[in-house]
XYZ file of C-alpha atoms in Angstrom:
478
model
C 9.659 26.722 4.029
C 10.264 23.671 5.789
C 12.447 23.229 8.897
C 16.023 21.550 8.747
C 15.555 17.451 8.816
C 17.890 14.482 8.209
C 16.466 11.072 7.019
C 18.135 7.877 8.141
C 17.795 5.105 5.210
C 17.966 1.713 6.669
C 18.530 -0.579 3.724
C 19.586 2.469 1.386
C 21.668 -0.059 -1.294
C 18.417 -2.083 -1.591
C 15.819 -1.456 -4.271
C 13.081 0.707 -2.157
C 15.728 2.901 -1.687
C 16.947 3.236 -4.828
C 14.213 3.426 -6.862
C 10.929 5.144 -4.710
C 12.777 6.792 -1.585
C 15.610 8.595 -2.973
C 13.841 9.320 -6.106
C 11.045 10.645 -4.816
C 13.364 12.840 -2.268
C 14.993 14.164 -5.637
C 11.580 15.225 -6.870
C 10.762 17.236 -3.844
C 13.947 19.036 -3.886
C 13.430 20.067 -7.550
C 10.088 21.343 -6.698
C 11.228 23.372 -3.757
C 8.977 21.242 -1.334
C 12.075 21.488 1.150
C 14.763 24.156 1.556
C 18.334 23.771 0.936
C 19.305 22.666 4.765
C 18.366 18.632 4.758
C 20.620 15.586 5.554
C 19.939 12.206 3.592
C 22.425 9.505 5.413
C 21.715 5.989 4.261
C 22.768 2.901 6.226
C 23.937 -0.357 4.846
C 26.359 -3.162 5.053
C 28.679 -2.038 2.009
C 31.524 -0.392 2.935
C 31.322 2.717 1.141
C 32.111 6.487 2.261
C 30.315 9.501 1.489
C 31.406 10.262 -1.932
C 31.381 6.360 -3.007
C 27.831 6.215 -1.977
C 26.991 9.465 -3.827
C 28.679 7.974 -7.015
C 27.235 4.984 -6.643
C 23.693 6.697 -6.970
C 25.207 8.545 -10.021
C 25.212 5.528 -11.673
C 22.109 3.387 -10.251
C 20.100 6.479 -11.183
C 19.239 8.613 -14.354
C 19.388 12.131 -12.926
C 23.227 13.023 -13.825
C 22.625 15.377 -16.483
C 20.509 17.664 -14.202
C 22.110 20.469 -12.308
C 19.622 20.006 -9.600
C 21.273 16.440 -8.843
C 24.398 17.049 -8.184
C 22.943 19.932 -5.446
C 21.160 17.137 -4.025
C 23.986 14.805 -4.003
C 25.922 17.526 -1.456
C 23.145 16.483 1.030
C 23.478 12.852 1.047
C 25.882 10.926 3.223
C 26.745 7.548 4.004
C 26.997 5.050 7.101
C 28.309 1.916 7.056
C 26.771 -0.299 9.327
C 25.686 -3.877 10.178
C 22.097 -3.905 11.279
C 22.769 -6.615 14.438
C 26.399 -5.034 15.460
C 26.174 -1.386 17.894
C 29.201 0.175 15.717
C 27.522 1.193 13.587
C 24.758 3.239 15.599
C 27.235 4.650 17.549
C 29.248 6.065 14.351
C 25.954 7.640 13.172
C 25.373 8.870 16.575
C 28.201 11.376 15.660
C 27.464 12.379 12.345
C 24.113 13.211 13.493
C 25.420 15.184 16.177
C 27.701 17.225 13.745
C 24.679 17.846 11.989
C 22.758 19.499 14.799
C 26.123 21.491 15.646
C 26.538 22.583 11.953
C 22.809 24.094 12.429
C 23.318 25.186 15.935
C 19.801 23.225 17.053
C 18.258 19.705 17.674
C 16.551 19.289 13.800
C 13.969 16.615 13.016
C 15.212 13.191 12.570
C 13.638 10.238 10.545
C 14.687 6.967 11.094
C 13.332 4.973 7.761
C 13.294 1.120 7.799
C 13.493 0.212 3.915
C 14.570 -3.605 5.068
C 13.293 -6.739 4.732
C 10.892 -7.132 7.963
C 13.217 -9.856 9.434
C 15.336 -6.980 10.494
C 12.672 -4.518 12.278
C 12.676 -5.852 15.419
C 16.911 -5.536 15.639
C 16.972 -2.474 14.024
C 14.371 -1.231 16.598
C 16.632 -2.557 19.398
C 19.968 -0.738 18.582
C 17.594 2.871 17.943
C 16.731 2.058 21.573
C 20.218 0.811 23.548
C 21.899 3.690 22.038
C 19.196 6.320 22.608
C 19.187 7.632 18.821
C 15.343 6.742 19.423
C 15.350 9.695 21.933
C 16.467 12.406 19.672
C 19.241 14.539 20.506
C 18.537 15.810 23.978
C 16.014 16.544 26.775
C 12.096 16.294 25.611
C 13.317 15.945 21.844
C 12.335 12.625 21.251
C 9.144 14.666 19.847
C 10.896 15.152 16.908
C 12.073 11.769 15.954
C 9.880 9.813 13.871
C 9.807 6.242 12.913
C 8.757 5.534 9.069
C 8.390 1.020 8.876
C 7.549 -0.353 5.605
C 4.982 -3.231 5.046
C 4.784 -5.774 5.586
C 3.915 -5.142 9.239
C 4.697 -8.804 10.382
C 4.218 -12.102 9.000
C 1.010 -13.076 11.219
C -1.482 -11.686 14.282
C 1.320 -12.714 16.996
C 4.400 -11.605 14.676
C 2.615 -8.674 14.039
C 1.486 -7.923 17.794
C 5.507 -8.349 19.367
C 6.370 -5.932 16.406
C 3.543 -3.628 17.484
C 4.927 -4.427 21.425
C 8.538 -3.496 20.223
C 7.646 -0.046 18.295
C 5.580 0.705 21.655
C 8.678 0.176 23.572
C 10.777 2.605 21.933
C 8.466 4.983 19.917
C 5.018 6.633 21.214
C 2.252 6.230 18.499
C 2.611 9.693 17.362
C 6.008 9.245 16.655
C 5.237 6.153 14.384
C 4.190 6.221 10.269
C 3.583 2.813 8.764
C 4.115 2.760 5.522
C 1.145 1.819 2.862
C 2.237 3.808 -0.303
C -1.428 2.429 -1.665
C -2.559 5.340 1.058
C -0.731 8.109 -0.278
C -1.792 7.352 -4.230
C -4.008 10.632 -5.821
C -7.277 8.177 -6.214
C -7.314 6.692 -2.894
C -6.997 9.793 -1.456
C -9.662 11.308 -3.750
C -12.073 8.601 -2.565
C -13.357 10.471 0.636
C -13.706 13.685 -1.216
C -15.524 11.943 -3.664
C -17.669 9.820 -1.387
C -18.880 12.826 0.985
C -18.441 15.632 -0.364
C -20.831 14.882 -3.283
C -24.017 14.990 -1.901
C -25.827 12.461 -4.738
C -23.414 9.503 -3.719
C -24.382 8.923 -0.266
C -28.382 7.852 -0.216
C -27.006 5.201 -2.298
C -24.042 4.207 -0.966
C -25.608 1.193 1.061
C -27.033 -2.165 1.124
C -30.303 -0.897 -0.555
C -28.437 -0.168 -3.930
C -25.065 -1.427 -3.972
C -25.509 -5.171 -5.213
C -21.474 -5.879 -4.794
C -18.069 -4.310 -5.100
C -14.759 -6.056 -6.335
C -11.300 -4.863 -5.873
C -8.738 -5.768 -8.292
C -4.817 -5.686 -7.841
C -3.182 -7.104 -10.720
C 0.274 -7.006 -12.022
C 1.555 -8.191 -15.284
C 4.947 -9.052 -13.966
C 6.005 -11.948 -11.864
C 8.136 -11.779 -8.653
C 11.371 -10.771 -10.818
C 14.406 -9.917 -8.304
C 12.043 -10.097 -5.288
C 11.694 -13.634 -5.062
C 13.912 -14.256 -2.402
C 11.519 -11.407 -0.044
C 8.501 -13.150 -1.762
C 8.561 -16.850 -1.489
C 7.163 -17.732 2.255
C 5.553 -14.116 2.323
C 3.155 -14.395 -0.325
C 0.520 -12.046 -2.203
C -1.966 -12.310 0.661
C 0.315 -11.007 3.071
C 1.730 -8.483 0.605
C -0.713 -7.431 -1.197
C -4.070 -8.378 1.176
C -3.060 -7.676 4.725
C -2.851 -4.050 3.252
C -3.723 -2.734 -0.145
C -6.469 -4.768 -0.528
C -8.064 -4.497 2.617
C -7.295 -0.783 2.516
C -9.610 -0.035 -0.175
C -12.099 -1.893 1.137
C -12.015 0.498 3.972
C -12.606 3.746 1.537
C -15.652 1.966 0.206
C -16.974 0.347 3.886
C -16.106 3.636 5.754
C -18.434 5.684 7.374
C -17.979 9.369 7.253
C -15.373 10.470 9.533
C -16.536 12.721 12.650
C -14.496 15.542 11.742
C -11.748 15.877 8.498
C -8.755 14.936 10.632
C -5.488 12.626 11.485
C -7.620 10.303 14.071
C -11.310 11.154 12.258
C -10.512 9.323 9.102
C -7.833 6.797 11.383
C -11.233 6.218 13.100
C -13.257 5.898 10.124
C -10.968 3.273 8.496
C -9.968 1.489 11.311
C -13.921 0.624 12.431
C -14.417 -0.765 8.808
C -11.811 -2.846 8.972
C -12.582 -3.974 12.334
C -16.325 -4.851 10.577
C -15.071 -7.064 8.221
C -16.441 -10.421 8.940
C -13.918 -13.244 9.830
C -14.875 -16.792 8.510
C -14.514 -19.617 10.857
C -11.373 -21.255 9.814
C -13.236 -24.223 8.419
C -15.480 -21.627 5.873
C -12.040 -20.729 4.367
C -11.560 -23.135 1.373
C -15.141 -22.182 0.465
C -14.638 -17.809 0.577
C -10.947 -17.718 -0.573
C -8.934 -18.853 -3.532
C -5.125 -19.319 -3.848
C -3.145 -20.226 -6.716
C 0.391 -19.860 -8.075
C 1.513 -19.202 -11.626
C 3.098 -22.357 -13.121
C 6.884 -20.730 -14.003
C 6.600 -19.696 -10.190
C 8.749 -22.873 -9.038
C 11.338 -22.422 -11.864
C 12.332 -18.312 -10.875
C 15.323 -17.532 -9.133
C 15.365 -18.145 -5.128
C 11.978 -20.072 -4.849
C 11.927 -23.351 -3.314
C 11.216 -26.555 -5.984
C 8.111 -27.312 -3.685
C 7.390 -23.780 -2.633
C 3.138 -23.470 -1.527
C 3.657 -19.201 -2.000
C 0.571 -18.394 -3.538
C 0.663 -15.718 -5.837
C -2.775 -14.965 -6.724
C -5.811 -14.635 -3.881
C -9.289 -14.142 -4.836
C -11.938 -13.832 -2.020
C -15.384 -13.341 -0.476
C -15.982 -11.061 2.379
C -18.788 -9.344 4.022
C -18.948 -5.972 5.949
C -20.924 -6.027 9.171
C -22.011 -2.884 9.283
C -25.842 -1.436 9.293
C -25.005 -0.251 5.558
C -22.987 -2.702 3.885
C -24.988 -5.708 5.603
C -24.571 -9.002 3.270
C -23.168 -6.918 0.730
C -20.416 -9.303 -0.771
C -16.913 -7.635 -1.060
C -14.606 -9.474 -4.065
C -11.828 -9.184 -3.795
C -8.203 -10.420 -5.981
C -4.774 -9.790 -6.211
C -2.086 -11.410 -8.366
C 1.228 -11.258 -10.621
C 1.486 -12.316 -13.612
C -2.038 -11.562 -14.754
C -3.653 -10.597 -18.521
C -3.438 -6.918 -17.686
C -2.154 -4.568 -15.073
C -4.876 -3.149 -13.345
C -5.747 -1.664 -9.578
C -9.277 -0.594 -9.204
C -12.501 -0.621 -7.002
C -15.608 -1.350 -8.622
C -18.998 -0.456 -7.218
C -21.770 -2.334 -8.932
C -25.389 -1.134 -8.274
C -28.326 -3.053 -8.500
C -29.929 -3.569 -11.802
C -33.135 -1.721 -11.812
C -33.552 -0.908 -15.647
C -35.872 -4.454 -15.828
C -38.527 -2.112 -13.853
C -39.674 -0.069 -16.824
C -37.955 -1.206 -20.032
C -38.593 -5.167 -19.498
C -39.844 -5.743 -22.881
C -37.269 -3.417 -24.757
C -34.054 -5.727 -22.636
C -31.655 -4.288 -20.604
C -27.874 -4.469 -20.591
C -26.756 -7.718 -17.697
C -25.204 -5.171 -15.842
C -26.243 -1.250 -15.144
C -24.644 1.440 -13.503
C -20.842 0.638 -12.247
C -18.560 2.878 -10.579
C -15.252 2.284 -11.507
C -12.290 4.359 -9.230
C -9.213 3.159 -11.514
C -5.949 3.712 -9.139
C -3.501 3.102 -11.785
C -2.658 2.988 -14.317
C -4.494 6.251 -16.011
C -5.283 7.256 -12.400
C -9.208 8.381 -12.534
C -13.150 7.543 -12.096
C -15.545 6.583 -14.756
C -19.128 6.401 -14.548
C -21.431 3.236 -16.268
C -24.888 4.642 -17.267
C -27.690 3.140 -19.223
C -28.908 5.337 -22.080
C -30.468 5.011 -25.329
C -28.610 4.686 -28.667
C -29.758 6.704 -31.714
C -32.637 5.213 -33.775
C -36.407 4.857 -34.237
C -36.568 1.970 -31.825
C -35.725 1.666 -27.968
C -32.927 0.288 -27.758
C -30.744 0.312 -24.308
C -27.167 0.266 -23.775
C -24.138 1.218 -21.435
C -22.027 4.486 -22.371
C -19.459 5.787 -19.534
C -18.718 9.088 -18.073
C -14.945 9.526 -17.616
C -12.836 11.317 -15.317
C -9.009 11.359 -15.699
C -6.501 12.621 -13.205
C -3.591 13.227 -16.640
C -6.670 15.189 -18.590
C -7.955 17.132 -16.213
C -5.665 18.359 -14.226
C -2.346 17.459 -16.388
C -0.668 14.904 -14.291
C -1.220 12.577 -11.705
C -0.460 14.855 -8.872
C 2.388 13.870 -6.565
C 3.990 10.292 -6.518
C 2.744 8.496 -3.525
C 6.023 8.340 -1.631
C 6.380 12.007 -2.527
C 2.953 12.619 -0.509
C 4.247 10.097 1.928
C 7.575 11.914 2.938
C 6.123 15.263 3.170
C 3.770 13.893 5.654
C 6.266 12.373 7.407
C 8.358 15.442 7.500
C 5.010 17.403 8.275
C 4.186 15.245 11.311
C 0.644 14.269 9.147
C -0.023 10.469 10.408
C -3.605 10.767 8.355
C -2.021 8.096 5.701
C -0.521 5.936 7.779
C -1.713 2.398 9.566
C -2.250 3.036 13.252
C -2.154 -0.077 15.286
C -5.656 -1.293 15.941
C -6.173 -1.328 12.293
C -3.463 -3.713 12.243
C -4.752 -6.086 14.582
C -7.848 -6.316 12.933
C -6.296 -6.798 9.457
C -4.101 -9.837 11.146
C -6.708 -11.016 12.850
C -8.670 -11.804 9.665
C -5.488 -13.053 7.319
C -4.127 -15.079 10.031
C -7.358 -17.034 10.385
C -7.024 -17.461 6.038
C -3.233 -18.829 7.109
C -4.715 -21.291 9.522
C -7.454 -22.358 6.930
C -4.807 -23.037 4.350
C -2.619 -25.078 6.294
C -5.560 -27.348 7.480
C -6.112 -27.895 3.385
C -1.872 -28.148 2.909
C -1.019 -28.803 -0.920
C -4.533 -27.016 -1.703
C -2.490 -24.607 -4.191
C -4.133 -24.029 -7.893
C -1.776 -23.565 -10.882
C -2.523 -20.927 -13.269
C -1.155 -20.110 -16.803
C 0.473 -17.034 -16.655
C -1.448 -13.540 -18.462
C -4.385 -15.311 -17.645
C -6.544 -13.791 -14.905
C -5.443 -16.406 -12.415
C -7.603 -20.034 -11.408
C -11.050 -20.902 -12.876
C -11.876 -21.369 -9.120
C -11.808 -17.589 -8.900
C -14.545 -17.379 -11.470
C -16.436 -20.129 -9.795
C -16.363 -17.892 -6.250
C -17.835 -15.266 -7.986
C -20.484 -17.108 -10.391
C -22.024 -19.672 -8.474
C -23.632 -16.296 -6.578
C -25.008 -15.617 -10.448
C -22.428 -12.600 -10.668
C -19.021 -12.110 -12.541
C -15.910 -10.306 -12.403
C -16.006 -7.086 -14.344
């Protein structure tokens, strides 16, 4: 059973709160993942007490006709707070304290930052002036954590005082940033997959891998997040991370040794590999656009430049995946809703069954990460008849039919970590830099070609200059 904790929610009236982080607390509770001795204490501007904020969740969520929420209610608490003014710190300072009393010991304490990034670095400075960075006594600070949501800054020299700031208060141990893409069943399942199923890797390189394109697509547009999303944009929150994340289970080498820092390793050196265009190469490898309605949705700016679809060429430099193109797009408001990594092998069929024709494209490996979380298999085979003819059929695996369900919600795999001490899942700072490095040089490239932004019609699957990256190399998007 798991030791005593408390979990401070930063930001706990806002919408991550609400509807992933509390939530997916609930679930864990109901499955027993935690025992009955936890402390859930969110912190926010509204002045509300304990029992307001409890009733306010009541209401904001549909659990009230389950016994097991109203036990989990008796461990949440409130703090009122402004994030920039020290009364607030100092108040939780004390109910903290009571809660260490109540057990009699120094318990594990979470500090979770489910704000808007403009407030990291004060939050950060208040955890430090009043010491509730350090724990509650001598040599505790080991059991204080730091959980920060992406995105982790706005650019490579936002992103490296952030990094400077966490370093000043937190050790690197102590520090879990947040990619919920990470902790989702299928990304996880990719490095099982990959090597420990000995037919994929004599294949998994240069020599039969013709490309791969990663897809993030969302049928929805920016709905109440506009006012977070217009000046942050889909490459920064989508690209600096999710994308570039699954390129790293495809680009990755095997990791030394199945561990926290082996796979850290592993992912961090394949994002380090990808290839950086020279600023002035960036109108020709990356597309931006915007859905037309974009301009007309609450909060956004009548001449706002937010892109909210990216589609883009990139190259791995490693001995494997040299000049293998990586495509990759991400984008709201697109035909379907869709997050997947495809791995398209070179067409070899034309070596023996010329004459009979062969299907355009062959054998695809397609990891779908939602929705209908699995991995299906494109194979040439013959259909039934006299003649030879050839065709594509697909082997399918599915998480629901298989194993009946999805396995845990991603911030349900997330917190446990967290609570476990398990930094495998989480962005560790040299992958950061090299993730910056690369999307601040696309930011640079697009200001250079200001007012370069491509309308799209919405349920469409963004700009025709997104098919024309792909095609003009004599490929297309699958």
């Amino acid at each position: 059973m798991m030791n005593p904790f408390v979990i401070v929610i930063f930001g706990a009236t806002g919408d991550l709160a609400q509807h992933k982080l509390l939530p997916a607390l609930y679930s864990l509770f109901k499955n027993k993942s935690f025992g009955d001795t936890f402390y859930i204490v969110g912190f926010a501007r509204r002045e509300l007490n304990d029992v307001e904020y409890r009733n306010f969740l009541d209401k904001e969520l549909p659990y009230h006709t389950e016994p097991e929420w109203n036990k989990f209610l008796k461990n949440v608490y409130y703090q009122q707070g402004i994030f920039d003014e020290e009364v607030g710190y100092t108040e939780l300072i004390k109910k903290l304290n009571g809660f260490d009393t109540q057990i009699g010991a120094c318990i594990t304490r979470v500090f979770y930052l489910a704000t808007p990034p403009d407030n990291y670095e004060t939050i950060l400075s208040y955890l430090e002036s009043t010491k509730l960075s350090e724990g509650c006594g001598q040599g505790s600070e080991k059991w204080t954590r730091l959980a920060i949501e992406k995105p982790f800054g706005k650019d490579l020299e936002n992103a490296r005082r952030l990094d400077i700031g966490l370093a000043k208060v937190f050790e690197e141990r102590q520090i879990y940033r947040v990619d919920h893409y990470l902790g989702k069943e299928t990304m996880q399942n990719m490095i099982a997959f990959r090597f420990a199923n000995s037919i994929f890797e004599p294949v998994w390189n240069k020599e039969h891998i013709d490309n791969v394109q990663i897809t993030w697509a969302e049928k929805e547009g920016v709905r109440t997040h506009s006012k977070f999303f217009d000046g942050i944009g889909i490459l920064r929150d989508v690209g600096q991370n999710h994308l570039l994340q699954m390129l790293a289970t495809v680009a990755m080498e095997q990791p030394v040794t199945f561990s926290k820092e082996g796979v850290r390793d592993a992912r961090a050196n394949a994002i380090k590999a990808i290839r950086c265009p020279d600023v002035s190469e960036i109108k020709d490898v990356v597309v931006r656009g915007q859905y037309r309605e974009y301009r007309q949705e609450k909060n956004i700016m009548p001449n706002s430049q937010t892109e909210t679809f990216i589609a883009a060429k990139l190259f791995v430099d490693t001995p494997r995946f040299s000049e293998v193109p990586f495509y990759l797009r991400a984008g709201k408001k697109m035909e379907n809703e869709m997050m997947e990594i495809k791995v398209v092998f070179k067409q070899t069929c034309h070596i023996l069954f010329k004459e009979y024709g062969c299907p355009e494209v062959g054998n695809v490996l397609t990891v779908r990460i939602q929705p209908d979380e699995g991995i299906t298999l494109q194979v040439i085979a013959k259909e039934p008849g006299n003649n030879l003819h050839l065709n594509t059929v697909d082997m399918r695996f599915s998480y629901h039919q298989t194993f009946g369900g999805h396995g845990a919600d991603a911030y349900e795999k997330i917190l446990l970590d967290i609570l476990h001490g398990d930094q495998m899942l989480f962005n560790r700072s040299d992958e950061l830099e090299s993730s910056w490095h690369l999307i601040s040089t696309i930011l640079e490239g697009w200001e250079i070609e200001e007012g370069s932004i491509t309308l799209y019609d919405s349920q469409t699957w963004g700009p025709q200059s997104a098919n024309r990256l792909i095609e003009k190399d004599q490929r297309r998007w699958l």
